[in-house]
């Protein structure tokens, strides 16, 4: 039996790949833009609905580079500590209201220093907002655990600094590191020194790879840089052949990713917008799930992709006929792959995820 949208919303969900600067409420962008004098691409009379539509349509471009241009209008209004704290608090409130019980939310500190904040002040402002959001969600009866991932922009040259920042903030709300931005032309090995440093420090990191560029990017992320997880990784499907008789053949890299249980942070709606997949129904997540890769389901950018965890999972239910046990599998995959200590992961799996699905399945 396919779950209803309301059941999907009620199910405990785990989110590993969500950008803070890709998840603002349209109304908040409008208000902050007015406060700081940031010029938006919509007319002065546009309301939140119209601005939300602008983001979704502008991002629906078939190109990652054009998709990323829309972030000028979110990053542009996140340049002061109060603005950043507000966005971070609302992010947690929105995720908790959507039934997310654990989230790792990422952003690039280096993009929030235009008006004089230090990198450290940016991380502190986000943490303040996360703490406020967690307290509000707890009071609301929808408890959530949230961690930051610090992203370095792959076309810039600050990855070592950001990696050091992630290590300095370890244990104070930051669980790991990431690189993002335009993929083609900016291979992860450009930042090898940062990844080697993180490994020496026993830190965790994920790398956006195999989204707008193919197998070489995934190969470098894993075999040169040592990524714990892959951001997107959809193009791993290029290394899988499905023959006419249905037999499946995995290339060496695809085998490695599956054998080592390397988590794939899949973001179906975002991939359709950037052209990494033609539709949800044709998204490689179907094949990869069937082949039992370590697949996880994520939102990427809730504003630009007009999505939520409930939307992503509901779309998968509609496209592939998944039931609650499948959604539980994605969720446990994600929780197993989180950058939290093992005992804390287990506590969420056994104490929250499994009983939550059990109630829905038996009820
Ligand atoms: O899907 C993505 N691929 C590559 N980069 C991305 C994606 N979504 C967001 N970003 C970029 C734009 C943001 O400003 C930055 C940090 O969150 O990460
Ligand atoms: Zn992303």
Short mmCIF file of C-alpha atoms in Angstrom, two decimals, residues 2-11 13 98 268-269 280-281 297-299 307-324 327 330 357:
data_model
loop_
_atom_site.label_atom_id
_atom_site.label_comp_id
_atom_site.label_asym_id
_atom_site.label_seq_id
_atom_site.Cartn_x
_atom_site.Cartn_y
_atom_site.Cartn_z
CA UNK A 2 1.34 3.39 -0.96
CA UNK A 3 1.42 5.85 1.95
CA UNK A 4 -0.61 9.04 1.77
CA UNK A 5 1.12 12.41 1.79
CA UNK A 6 -0.02 12.90 5.39
CA UNK A 7 1.57 9.59 6.42
CA UNK A 8 4.81 10.62 4.71
CA UNK A 9 4.71 13.92 6.56
CA UNK A 10 4.13 12.14 9.88
CA UNK A 11 6.96 9.66 9.29
CA UNK A 13 12.70 11.71 8.26
CA UNK A 98 7.93 18.72 8.08
CA UNK A 268 15.69 14.26 -7.15
CA UNK A 269 13.83 17.58 -7.56
CA UNK A 280 11.67 11.90 -11.22
CA UNK A 281 10.39 8.70 -12.85
CA UNK A 297 16.75 11.14 -0.07
CA UNK A 298 17.37 14.86 0.30
CA UNK A 299 16.00 18.30 -0.55
CA UNK A 307 10.39 21.18 -2.15
CA UNK A 308 10.48 19.56 1.29
CA UNK A 309 11.35 16.09 2.58
CA UNK A 310 7.64 15.25 2.43
CA UNK A 311 7.49 16.44 -1.19
CA UNK A 312 10.60 14.49 -2.21
CA UNK A 313 9.40 11.26 -0.63
CA UNK A 314 5.84 11.68 -1.89
CA UNK A 315 7.17 12.18 -5.43
CA UNK A 316 9.17 8.95 -5.10
CA UNK A 317 6.12 7.10 -3.80
CA UNK A 318 4.18 8.29 -6.86
CA UNK A 319 6.96 7.54 -9.37
CA UNK A 320 8.16 4.19 -8.03
CA UNK A 321 5.32 2.91 -5.87
CA UNK A 322 7.43 2.86 -2.71
CA UNK A 323 5.76 1.90 0.56
CA UNK A 324 6.53 2.89 4.14
CA UNK A 327 10.88 5.11 3.12
CA UNK A 330 16.02 5.45 3.01
CA UNK A 357 7.55 3.78 11.24
#
